[in-house]
C-alpha positions as semicolon CSV with decimal commas, in nm:
position;residue;x (nm);y (nm);z (nm)
1;X;11,382;2,121;8,486
2;X;11,056;2,186;8,283
3;X;10,870;2,485;8,249
4;X;10,504;2,473;8,105
5;X;10,440;2,803;7,895
6;X;10,104;2,856;7,810
7;X;9,999;3,121;7,536
8;X;9,705;3,274;7,471
9;X;9,579;3,513;7,178
10;X;9,296;3,751;7,319
11;X;9,013;3,804;7,106
12;X;8,828;3,511;6,921
13;X;9,043;3,310;7,158
14;X;9,012;3,377;7,534
15;X;8,656;3,603;7,452
16;X;8,472;3,443;7,179
17;X;8,442;3,815;7,011
18;X;8,699;4,174;6,935
19;X;8,716;4,351;7,265
20;X;8,761;4,663;6,958
21;X;8,444;4,573;6,768
22;X;8,238;4,500;7,112
23;X;8,335;4,847;7,264
24;X;8,267;5,016;6,934
25;X;7,966;4,853;6,890
26;X;7,822;4,900;7,240
27;X;7,932;5,271;7,270
28;X;7,766;5,364;6,958
29;X;8,047;5,439;6,707
30;X;7,983;5,213;6,449
31;X;7,895;5,490;6,158
32;X;8,207;5,690;6,272
33;X;8,426;5,373;6,220
34;X;8,324;5,224;5,919
35;X;8,362;5,602;5,776
36;X;8,771;5,599;5,889
37;X;8,820;5,224;5,835
38;X;8,986;5,272;5,532
39;X;9,240;5,565;5,603
40;X;9,379;5,491;5,912
41;X;9,583;5,188;6,074
42;X;9,400;4,948;6,337
43;X;9,572;5,116;6,597
44;X;9,516;5,481;6,483
45;X;9,179;5,362;6,424
46;X;9,092;5,319;6,759
47;X;9,276;5,566;6,898
48;X;9,044;5,795;6,693
49;X;8,764;5,587;6,830
50;X;8,882;5,740;7,222
51;X;8,898;6,037;7,089
52;X;8,542;6,059;7,006
53;X;8,450;5,944;7,316
54;X;8,650;6,191;7,518
55;X;8,500;6,463;7,306
56;X;8,107;6,336;7,360
57;X;8,186;6,342;7,726
58;X;8,221;5,954;7,765
59;X;8,510;5,870;8,053
60;X;8,744;5,576;8,088
61;X;8,485;5,447;8,388
62;X;8,212;5,427;8,105
63;X;8,452;5,239;7,893
64;X;8,574;5,008;8,174
65;X;8,216;4,940;8,213
66;X;8,188;4,877;7,813
67;X;8,431;4,566;7,888
68;X;8,241;4,471;8,180
69;X;8,038;4,360;7,985
70;X;8,185;4,142;7,716
71;X;8,103;3,790;7,729
72;X;8,388;3,507;7,863
73;X;8,267;3,136;7,833
74;X;8,299;2,997;8,168
75;X;8,474;2,658;8,061
76;X;8,739;2,888;7,923
77;X;8,708;3,062;8,279
78;X;8,762;2,717;8,452
79;X;9,043;2,622;8,180
80;X;9,269;2,926;8,285
81;X;9,228;2,889;8,694
82;X;9,318;2,506;8,682
83;X;9,615;2,546;8,461
84;X;9,755;2,812;8,660
85;X;9,636;2,579;8,974
86;X;9,864;2,276;8,806
87;X;10,164;2,535;8,852
88;X;10,180;2,646;8,429
89;X;10,337;2,992;8,296
90;X;10,069;3,178;8,127
91;X;10,107;3,480;7,946
92;X;9,905;3,715;7,636
93;X;10,068;3,767;7,300
94;X;9,772;3,969;7,148
95;X;9,669;4,239;6,901
96;X;9,393;4,408;7,103
97;X;9,513;4,630;7,380
98;X;9,635;4,668;7,725
99;X;9,335;4,885;7,841
100;X;9,057;4,607;7,702
101;X;9,254;4,286;7,816
102;X;9,338;4,382;8,129
103;X;8,962;4,538;8,194
104;X;8,819;4,195;8,118
105;X;9,008;4,013;8,268
106;X;9,009;4,177;8,639
107;X;8,639;4,137;8,637
108;X;8,626;3,775;8,622
109;X;8,912;3,742;8,858
110;X;9,173;3,627;8,580
111;X;9,436;3,889;8,583
112;X;9,629;3,776;8,855
113;X;9,715;3,408;8,667
114;X;9,885;3,558;8,415
115;X;10,277;3,612;8,432
116;X;10,298;3,885;8,109
117;X;10,071;4,031;7,841
118;X;10,222;4,144;7,571
119;X;10,034;4,396;7,363
120;X;9,946;4,738;7,199
121;X;9,987;4,951;7,495
122;X;9,745;5,232;7,621
123;X;9,740;5,499;7,894
124;X;9,495;5,772;8,010
125;X;9,606;6,062;7,958
126;X;9,642;6,393;8,141
127;X;9,334;6,549;8,003
128;X;9,114;6,173;8,088
129;X;9,130;6,056;7,754
130;X;9,241;5,658;7,684
131;X;9,495;5,624;7,444
132;X;9,636;5,344;7,219
133;X;9,925;5,305;7,057
134;X;10,098;5,029;6,843
135;X;10,328;4,780;7,010
136;X;10,611;4,789;6,763
137;X;10,645;5,189;6,695
138;X;10,570;5,253;6,324
139;X;10,824;5,522;6,280
140;X;11,103;5,300;6,350
141;X;11,230;5,019;6,088
142;X;11,004;4,742;6,049
143;X;11,049;4,412;6,222
144;X;11,123;4,204;5,886
145;X;10,852;3,954;5,948
146;X;10,622;3,959;5,607
147;X;10,353;3,738;5,781
148;X;10,252;3,963;6,060
149;X;10,106;4,349;6,050
150;X;10,356;4,626;6,144
151;X;10,240;4,688;6,482
152;X;10,326;4,338;6,613
153;X;10,520;4,010;6,485
154;X;10,392;3,771;6,767
155;X;10,645;3,516;6,631
156;X;10,949;3,751;6,736
157;X;10,738;3,833;7,114
158;X;10,772;3,431;7,143
159;X;11,117;3,392;7,021
160;X;11,170;3,671;7,302
161;X;11,006;3,470;7,583
162;X;11,227;3,195;7,474
163;X;11,549;3,362;7,509
164;X;11,424;3,505;7,825
165;X;11,396;3,155;7,994
166;X;11,677;3,005;8,157
167;X;11,904;2,786;7,944
168;X;11,879;2,551;8,263
169;X;11,531;2,511;8,231
170;X;11,331;2,262;7,979
171;X;11,054;2,457;7,811
172;X;10,727;2,317;7,670
173;X;10,466;2,544;7,503
174;X;10,138;2,526;7,403
175;X;9,993;2,839;7,178
176;X;9,645;2,867;7,161
177;X;9,535;3,111;6,871
178;X;9,269;3,185;6,626
179;X;9,392;3,459;6,346
180;X;9,672;3,516;6,030
181;X;9,884;3,690;6,270
182;X;9,936;3,392;6,511
183;X;10,078;3,188;6,213
184;X;10,420;3,341;6,271
185;X;10,463;3,209;6,627
186;X;10,324;2,866;6,516
187;X;10,626;2,842;6,291
188;X;10,864;2,935;6,584
189;X;10,710;2,599;6,780
190;X;10,931;2,292;6,788
191;X;10,850;1,929;6,844
192;X;10,775;1,860;7,197
193;X;10,540;2,155;7,130
194;X;10,137;2,203;7,107
195;X;9,982;2,463;6,879
196;X;9,558;2,499;6,949
197;X;9,427;2,680;6,624
198;X;9,050;2,770;6,662
199;X;8,868;2,554;6,426
200;X;8,739;2,727;6,054
201;X;8,943;3,039;6,165
202;X;9,262;3,204;5,981
203;X;9,511;3,013;6,181
204;X;9,336;2,698;6,098
205;X;9,369;2,725;5,760
206;X;9,706;2,853;5,728
207;X;9,835;2,540;5,893
208;X;9,606;2,295;5,714
209;X;9,753;2,453;5,413
210;X;10,063;2,416;5,482
211;X;10,120;2,146;5,760
212;X;10,497;2,056;5,716
213;X;10,578;2,390;5,808
214;X;10,469;2,313;6,125
215;X;10,669;2,116;6,453
216;X;10,445;2,136;6,696
217;X;10,193;1,873;6,732
218;X;9,851;2,058;6,608
219;X;9,510;2,027;6,829
220;X;9,183;2,178;6,709
221;X;8,950;2,344;6,892
222;X;8,592;2,517;6,800
223;X;8,407;2,600;7,194
224;X;8,493;2,681;7,503
225;X;8,435;2,367;7,609
226;X;8,644;2,220;7,400
227;X;8,917;2,466;7,448
228;X;8,902;2,332;7,823
229;X;8,896;1,986;7,776
230;X;9,201;1,968;7,533
231;X;9,425;2,216;7,719
232;X;9,412;2,070;8,024
233;X;9,456;1,690;7,875
234;X;9,777;1,859;7,720
235;X;9,850;1,972;8,072
236;X;9,835;1,699;8,200
237;X;10,017;1,454;7,933
238;X;10,320;1,717;7,937
239;X;10,337;1,592;8,334
240;X;10,253;1,291;8,321
241;X;10,574;1,237;8,054
242;X;10,808;1,457;8,255
243;X;10,688;1,243;8,578
244;X;10,779;0,927;8,384
245;X;11,103;1,053;8,270
246;X;11,179;1,204;8,609
247;X;11,151;0,849;8,780
248;X;11,355;0,707;8,522
249;X;11,621;0,954;8,596
250;X;11,570;0,863;8,913
251;X;11,591;0,476;8,888
252;X;11,926;0,549;8,705
253;X;12,075;0,766;8,953
254;X;12,008;0,522;9,206
255;X;12,186;0,213;8,992
256;X;12,467;0,478;9,002
257;X;12,495;0,530;9,329
258;X;12,492;0,164;9,420
259;X;12,762;0,117;9,175
260;X;12,969;0,442;9,305
261;X;12,855;0,414;9,629
262;X;12,733;0,788;9,625
263;X;12,434;0,900;9,689
264;X;12,160;0,976;9,434
265;X;12,023;1,323;9,438
266;X;11,646;1,343;9,352
267;X;11,511;1,505;9,052
268;X;11,174;1,674;9,058
269;X;10,949;1,811;8,761
270;X;10,982;2,199;8,800
271;X;10,665;2,376;8,683
272;X;10,688;2,753;8,863
273;X;10,400;2,921;8,904
């Protein structure tokens, strides 16, 4: 049995830009953001921006409306819907935040395509203010990875996903990302997996500088059109290989059946939704 898990970064991967920067710019927070940028960790800075919006009388609904205007390329939308329809297990690991990601995906009718979104948590408090927190508690001991920011180790999340999947299932990963934080999980992919770095972005540069460290097959992309084309090609390639493997296994079982006079059990490719 094979489970095909497709993991996406969010900012500059699923969407073309950065969701935090989009909200900061569109809601007029750039001067304050730039003034505080060097004084706070990123998640704390974005939480401070949400406090500023609340003090101005801006509501969570206003933030949602801003997020609904976030551009998302049609080929990326098509790729997500097609991969989901083909039975792939789609997930997100992102250093954005839960509220921003879910609102953008929901607006484009894509939220239900993803089985898991791992990102910095957020909530609306009792006063109606949006709060944003780091994924890893910064007051606790560090996650121990010197490749990732203190608030989120994507490699650790990838290991947790792998551990959560039954050992009876054959698993293949496709990982799409752009940033330096995507390098750690790329190192944890194995032979038979695929990594899709966005061309001329930090992940692409780090893979090109350290090719011997990457066991997965690398397929670079630049645009939404290339993302869609390459991703669906890889999914079809994996499915075809698994169908051949299943067919060969069936033929072997059939031969053994004739020798032993026992009926062979059919084997099918399992790619859960």
